[in-house]
Each structure stands twice: as C-alpha cells, then as structure tokens.
Amino acid sequence: MPESAKAVLVVGDQRVELPILVGTHGERAIDISRLRELSGLVTYDPSLANTAITQSAITYIDGDQGILRYRGIPIEQFTEKPNFIEVAYLLIFGHLPNKTELSQFSEALTENELLHEGLTQQFYHIPLDAPPMAILSAMLSQLACYHQEFLKVEDPESFLAVAARLISKVRTIAAFSYRRSQGLPFIYPDPHLRYCANFLHMMFSLPYKQYIVTPEIEDALNLVFILHADHEQNCSTMTVRTVGSAKANLFASCAAGVSALWGPLHGGANVEVIQMLERIYQGGMSAEECIAAAKDKSNPFRLYGFGHRIYKNYDPRAKILKQACERVFANLQHKDPLLDIARKLEELALADPYFIERKLYPNVDFYSGILLRAMGIPTNMFTVCFAIGRLPGWIAQWKEQHDNPESRIIRPRQLYIGLVEEKYVPLAERQTSQRIF
Ligand code: ACO
C-alpha cells in the first residue's frame, strides 16, 4: 500500500505526524494505528462510519457514483449468464476459476451437500414456527461439531474443503428449515442439479413430484445470490472478521455473521420491505402515508429498502434487481401487485425533498423480495437467501484476514464516561429506591 504525504495533528503544543495510506482509486486514509502511542490520544468514531478497519482487495464500492466491483469486475458483468459458484470462487480465491478449477469446486460442493444425519435429526426438535435465521445460525455453528478436522485451517486444500462444505451445506440447512416449518418431508439434494436448481428442488419437490426449475428462475436466483455475495465491511462482515480475529473457526465466525444479518437495519430489511408493501396493498396505509410516516421524526418507522451508509446514489444492485423483476414477470403467467406499489413508492420518494436532500435511494433489499416471491420463496426465508448469497463474501473476508500475518485481534477502545470510583455497599445497607436496569 503506497504512502503519500503525512497528516499533521496539532493538539496544544503537541505535533504528531501520521502516515496517509492511498488506496487503488486514490482514496486516502490517515493511519492512526500509532496515535495513542505517540500522543496518548484515541480517536472517537461511534458506529465506525469514518473508519477503515482493514485494507482489502476483495470488493470495491464507490457509493457516490453507485459502483460495485468484485475483485475489480463490475457486478453488471456477472448478469448476462449469472453463475453464483463462479463468483463465489472469484471472491474467495481472488481470480476467476478456469474450467478445471470450476469443475473441481463444483464437485466439492456436490460431495458435501448432505448433512450429517445427527444434524438432520435436530430439525425434529425445533418448534415448527422457529425463525429460519435462528435455525441457520445454530446449524452453521453446529457444523463445527461434525467437522472438527476444520477447526483449524492452515493449508489451501483444507481451506477449499471447509469453504465448499459451508457453501454447499448452507443451502441444505436453509431448505430443510423451510420443509420442517411446513411439516413436509426432507428432500435430499440431487447431485445432478446445479447449485440454485438443487436449492429450489430441496425447497419445493415432493416425494411424488419433482420440482422443475425454468431457466429464467434459475438465472434469477443465481443473480440474487451474486448481488448479495459481498459488500465489503458491512455489519455482518465486520462481525465475521471480529469473531475470526480471535482465531475462532470459520463455522463459528459465519454463524455470528448470520446473527448480525438478521437485524432489520441490515439483511432483515428485505422482510420489512415486503411487509410494508403488503400493508399498503391490503389498504392498511397508502403509499403517500407510508412516505409521510418515514419522514416523521417522531415515528421510528423507516422506508425500508431505502438508504444506505455507503451509497449516496442508486444502489447498483437495486437497479439490476428491478430490471430482473421486469424480466421474470414478463415470462410468468401472473403479475405481482407489490411490484407496482414498489415502483410507486420509489417514484414518490425520489421526487421528495426529504429523500433527495439525504440522498436516500433504493438499496438491494427494495426489489430482492419481490423477485424471491416470484420464485415461490416465502417471506420468512428472504434473509436466509441473503445469507446463502453472502456466505462466499464472509468466507473471502475471513480468509483475507486469516492469511494476513499482520492481523491482530479486533479490540477497539472507548471513551469512559461513567462514575469515577465508588465504594461497594453491602446488600443490607443499600437504598431500596435505587433503579434496577
Ligand atoms: N427512511 C427514512 N429516513 C431515512 C431512511 C429511511 N429508509 N434511511 C435514512 N434516513 C434518514 C435518517 O433518519 C437520517 O435523517 P436525519 O439526517 O434527519 O437524522 C438520514 O436519513 C441519514 O440516515 P442515517 O440513519 O444516518 O443513515 P445510516 O447510514 O446510519 O443508516 C441505514 C443506513 C441503516 C441503511 C438506513 O438508511 C435505514 O435504516 N434504512 C432502512 C433499512 C434498510 O433498508 N436497511 C438495509 C440496508 S442495505 C443492507 O444492509 C443490506
């Protein structure tokens, strides 16, 4: 990483010189890693909105221009013949796979698509209405019990083996959690099917009737997974890196990523979007009332699927998903009224000064749910689908950190604002009026 001129920090009569690091596209970062050592000062950046926590060569985003690239390749270039497995390989191993590498990776996925029967049995002990994200996080964590040989991965072969297990089994776990919720028998993976077709087969085939996927739907699911595959240092990826920085294994780190992704301000937003659109469709509120509620500062409601910490322009993923919705519905027999409502909300928001001034545009979650609905995927599985797509990104980011000899445990500082020093009071002498938190 090249260094340019130094930044000079002057505090009173103290003068501290700090290196400036320069990224590929000329973006500059003041390296404050020695600031405390040199000056006794720490920096304050709650929610880390202005802090680069790592150097990374995986994903590039220009939020002002709406650019997203995986390993330098613009995501628009993956849309023609979308192949999620190819993209997963690219993100994790840093280059597009050649034919041999792709077929070896695909074989590894096929060989690892089954779950240990011990794990499968556990689905029978989960309540039928259990949230699928809770199941996914727990099951990914439990893979560590059945694949203990991968708790440490120090060579490239083991890494490929564990990555293949995770990427393959996550889809089986997801499909089984859906089958369990429906009281349907588990459908085992079919080794002849490609990744996305196999997932839909496990979700929707019946013992007496094979689900047949159309090329449009298979492409659309590949596209959804690709568009979610990585997004640099977002909340769940940061979680995966934080857990991984303690040298925790890949299963535990990715399980933690699932938990972070579950939140409605992050991956859970795709569920909130559909619930919002359904409420409008059912007459619970009009599109105009929805926009007004989102602008009302006394109301915690937000226009879900809008706004982004990094994008201050149209999220390029939302643009592609919107076009994919149009394409998929052109081939289907039915229309989805929620698509019309989404279009209307977008139109109203993009013409409204509140959204214009704050540069709030549709994000990836605004149209993804409508596309998943077109495939028959129920709303409570949307965030699970996001997790399936994001898994290669988490693995790539975990690997990049793991392979970096300079990586240290992630351990931020704080600015303590509590009491100075208090005396311990025995229980019998304590005031009863003290508030209990
Ligand atoms: N609806 C209404 N107002 C919004 C929205 C929204 N969706 N998003 C941001 N704002 C407002 C904020 O209230 C704030 O207003 P203020 O300046 O008057 O206080 C201003 O826009 C700036 O927003 P921040 O909260 O500072 O943005 P932040 O970067 O912290 O949050 C986030 C980004 C969480 C995505 C936010 O835009 C949001 O809550 N969106 C809705 C949830 C959503 O769609 N999440 C998915 C994001 S994509 C992903 O994680 C995969």
PDB file of N, CA, C and O in Angstrom, residues 191-215:
ATOM      1  N   PRO A 191     -27.557 -34.776  -6.879  1.00  0.00           N
ATOM      2  CA  PRO A 191     -26.204 -34.438  -7.360  1.00  0.00           C
ATOM      3  C   PRO A 191     -26.157 -34.034  -8.830  1.00  0.00           C
ATOM      4  O   PRO A 191     -25.156 -33.482  -9.290  1.00  0.00           O
ATOM      5  N   HIS A 192     -27.244 -34.277  -9.566  1.00  0.00           N
ATOM      6  CA  HIS A 192     -27.242 -33.911 -10.989  1.00  0.00           C
ATOM      7  C   HIS A 192     -27.637 -32.458 -11.220  1.00  0.00           C
ATOM      8  O   HIS A 192     -27.526 -31.950 -12.331  1.00  0.00           O
ATOM      9  N   LEU A 193     -28.122 -31.818 -10.186  1.00  0.00           N
ATOM     10  CA  LEU A 193     -28.604 -30.438 -10.367  1.00  0.00           C
ATOM     11  C   LEU A 193     -27.539 -29.422 -10.005  1.00  0.00           C
ATOM     12  O   LEU A 193     -26.714 -29.657  -9.114  1.00  0.00           O
ATOM     13  N   ARG A 194     -27.609 -28.273 -10.697  1.00  0.00           N
ATOM     14  CA  ARG A 194     -26.680 -27.194 -10.365  1.00  0.00           C
ATOM     15  C   ARG A 194     -27.125 -26.542  -9.047  1.00  0.00           C
ATOM     16  O   ARG A 194     -28.220 -26.800  -8.541  1.00  0.00           O
ATOM     17  N   TYR A 195     -26.254 -25.652  -8.527  1.00  0.00           N
ATOM     18  CA  TYR A 195     -26.411 -25.126  -7.167  1.00  0.00           C
ATOM     19  C   TYR A 195     -27.822 -24.576  -6.893  1.00  0.00           C
ATOM     20  O   TYR A 195     -28.499 -25.002  -5.968  1.00  0.00           O
ATOM     21  N   CYS A 196     -28.259 -23.626  -7.737  1.00  0.00           N
ATOM     22  CA  CYS A 196     -29.532 -22.951  -7.457  1.00  0.00           C
ATOM     23  C   CYS A 196     -30.722 -23.879  -7.711  1.00  0.00           C
ATOM     24  O   CYS A 196     -31.691 -23.891  -6.947  1.00  0.00           O
ATOM     25  N   ALA A 197     -30.625 -24.663  -8.804  1.00  0.00           N
ATOM     26  CA  ALA A 197     -31.715 -25.605  -9.113  1.00  0.00           C
ATOM     27  C   ALA A 197     -31.857 -26.617  -7.980  1.00  0.00           C
ATOM     28  O   ALA A 197     -32.974 -26.999  -7.586  1.00  0.00           O
ATOM     29  N   ASN A 198     -30.741 -27.034  -7.420  1.00  0.00           N
ATOM     30  CA  ASN A 198     -30.760 -28.002  -6.331  1.00  0.00           C
ATOM     31  C   ASN A 198     -31.417 -27.414  -5.078  1.00  0.00           C
ATOM     32  O   ASN A 198     -32.183 -28.082  -4.375  1.00  0.00           O
ATOM     33  N   PHE A 199     -31.121 -26.156  -4.811  1.00  0.00           N
ATOM     34  CA  PHE A 199     -31.748 -25.493  -3.659  1.00  0.00           C
ATOM     35  C   PHE A 199     -33.271 -25.466  -3.839  1.00  0.00           C
ATOM     36  O   PHE A 199     -34.035 -25.821  -2.930  1.00  0.00           O
ATOM     37  N   LEU A 200     -33.722 -25.069  -5.029  1.00  0.00           N
ATOM     38  CA  LEU A 200     -35.165 -24.985  -5.279  1.00  0.00           C
ATOM     39  C   LEU A 200     -35.797 -26.377  -5.248  1.00  0.00           C
ATOM     40  O   LEU A 200     -36.931 -26.552  -4.786  1.00  0.00           O
ATOM     41  N   HIS A 201     -35.056 -27.390  -5.716  1.00  0.00           N
ATOM     42  CA  HIS A 201     -35.524 -28.780  -5.646  1.00  0.00           C
ATOM     43  C   HIS A 201     -35.742 -29.194  -4.187  1.00  0.00           C
ATOM     44  O   HIS A 201     -36.788 -29.735  -3.821  1.00  0.00           O
ATOM     45  N   MET A 202     -34.764 -28.902  -3.325  1.00  0.00           N
ATOM     46  CA  MET A 202     -34.904 -29.280  -1.904  1.00  0.00           C
ATOM     47  C   MET A 202     -36.025 -28.501  -1.222  1.00  0.00           C
ATOM     48  O   MET A 202     -36.660 -28.970  -0.295  1.00  0.00           O
ATOM     49  N   MET A 203     -36.269 -27.281  -1.706  1.00  0.00           N
ATOM     50  CA  MET A 203     -37.346 -26.457  -1.137  1.00  0.00           C
ATOM     51  C   MET A 203     -38.715 -26.976  -1.575  1.00  0.00           C
ATOM     52  O   MET A 203     -39.638 -27.090  -0.771  1.00  0.00           O
ATOM     53  N   PHE A 204     -38.845 -27.281  -2.886  1.00  0.00           N
ATOM     54  CA  PHE A 204     -40.206 -27.417  -3.442  1.00  0.00           C
ATOM     55  C   PHE A 204     -40.581 -28.776  -4.023  1.00  0.00           C
ATOM     56  O   PHE A 204     -41.748 -28.994  -4.353  1.00  0.00           O
ATOM     57  N   SER A 205     -39.630 -29.694  -4.232  1.00  0.00           N
ATOM     58  CA  SER A 205     -40.032 -31.001  -4.777  1.00  0.00           C
ATOM     59  C   SER A 205     -40.860 -31.752  -3.747  1.00  0.00           C
ATOM     60  O   SER A 205     -40.717 -31.536  -2.538  1.00  0.00           O
ATOM     61  N   LEU A 206     -41.717 -32.632  -4.239  1.00  0.00           N
ATOM     62  CA  LEU A 206     -42.489 -33.506  -3.349  1.00  0.00           C
ATOM     63  C   LEU A 206     -42.043 -34.932  -3.626  1.00  0.00           C
ATOM     64  O   LEU A 206     -41.529 -35.216  -4.711  1.00  0.00           O
ATOM     65  N   PRO A 207     -42.244 -35.834  -2.670  1.00  0.00           N
ATOM     66  CA  PRO A 207     -41.772 -37.210  -2.898  1.00  0.00           C
ATOM     67  C   PRO A 207     -42.341 -37.811  -4.193  1.00  0.00           C
ATOM     68  O   PRO A 207     -41.695 -38.637  -4.827  1.00  0.00           O
ATOM     69  N   TYR A 208     -43.522 -37.352  -4.594  1.00  0.00           N
ATOM     70  CA  TYR A 208     -44.161 -37.903  -5.791  1.00  0.00           C
ATOM     71  C   TYR A 208     -44.127 -36.930  -6.976  1.00  0.00           C
ATOM     72  O   TYR A 208     -44.689 -37.206  -8.025  1.00  0.00           O
ATOM     73  N   LYS A 209     -43.479 -35.763  -6.798  1.00  0.00           N
ATOM     74  CA  LYS A 209     -43.482 -34.778  -7.886  1.00  0.00           C
ATOM     75  C   LYS A 209     -42.226 -33.917  -7.827  1.00  0.00           C
ATOM     76  O   LYS A 209     -42.029 -33.148  -6.882  1.00  0.00           O
ATOM     77  N   GLN A 210     -41.383 -34.089  -8.858  1.00  0.00           N
ATOM     78  CA  GLN A 210     -40.129 -33.330  -8.923  1.00  0.00           C
ATOM     79  C   GLN A 210     -40.431 -31.881  -9.316  1.00  0.00           C
ATOM     80  O   GLN A 210     -41.210 -31.631 -10.243  1.00  0.00           O
ATOM     81  N   TYR A 211     -39.832 -30.940  -8.598  1.00  0.00           N
ATOM     82  CA  TYR A 211     -39.950 -29.531  -8.978  1.00  0.00           C
ATOM     83  C   TYR A 211     -39.038 -29.284 -10.179  1.00  0.00           C
ATOM     84  O   TYR A 211     -37.869 -29.651 -10.167  1.00  0.00           O
ATOM     85  N   ILE A 212     -39.591 -28.703 -11.220  1.00  0.00           N
ATOM     86  CA  ILE A 212     -38.787 -28.407 -12.414  1.00  0.00           C
ATOM     87  C   ILE A 212     -38.544 -26.900 -12.474  1.00  0.00           C
ATOM     88  O   ILE A 212     -39.496 -26.117 -12.554  1.00  0.00           O
ATOM     89  N   VAL A 213     -37.280 -26.525 -12.440  1.00  0.00           N
ATOM     90  CA  VAL A 213     -36.960 -25.098 -12.464  1.00  0.00           C
ATOM     91  C   VAL A 213     -36.845 -24.611 -13.913  1.00  0.00           C
ATOM     92  O   VAL A 213     -36.314 -25.326 -14.771  1.00  0.00           O
ATOM     93  N   THR A 214     -37.374 -23.421 -14.183  1.00  0.00           N
ATOM     94  CA  THR A 214     -37.215 -22.855 -15.528  1.00  0.00           C
ATOM     95  C   THR A 214     -35.869 -22.122 -15.592  1.00  0.00           C
ATOM     96  O   THR A 214     -35.352 -21.670 -14.559  1.00  0.00           O
ATOM     97  N   PRO A 215     -35.294 -21.959 -16.802  1.00  0.00           N
ATOM     98  CA  PRO A 215     -34.018 -21.241 -16.904  1.00  0.00           C
ATOM     99  C   PRO A 215     -34.117 -19.808 -16.357  1.00  0.00           C
ATOM    100  O   PRO A 215     -33.170 -19.304 -15.758  1.00  0.00           O
TER     101      PRO A 215
END
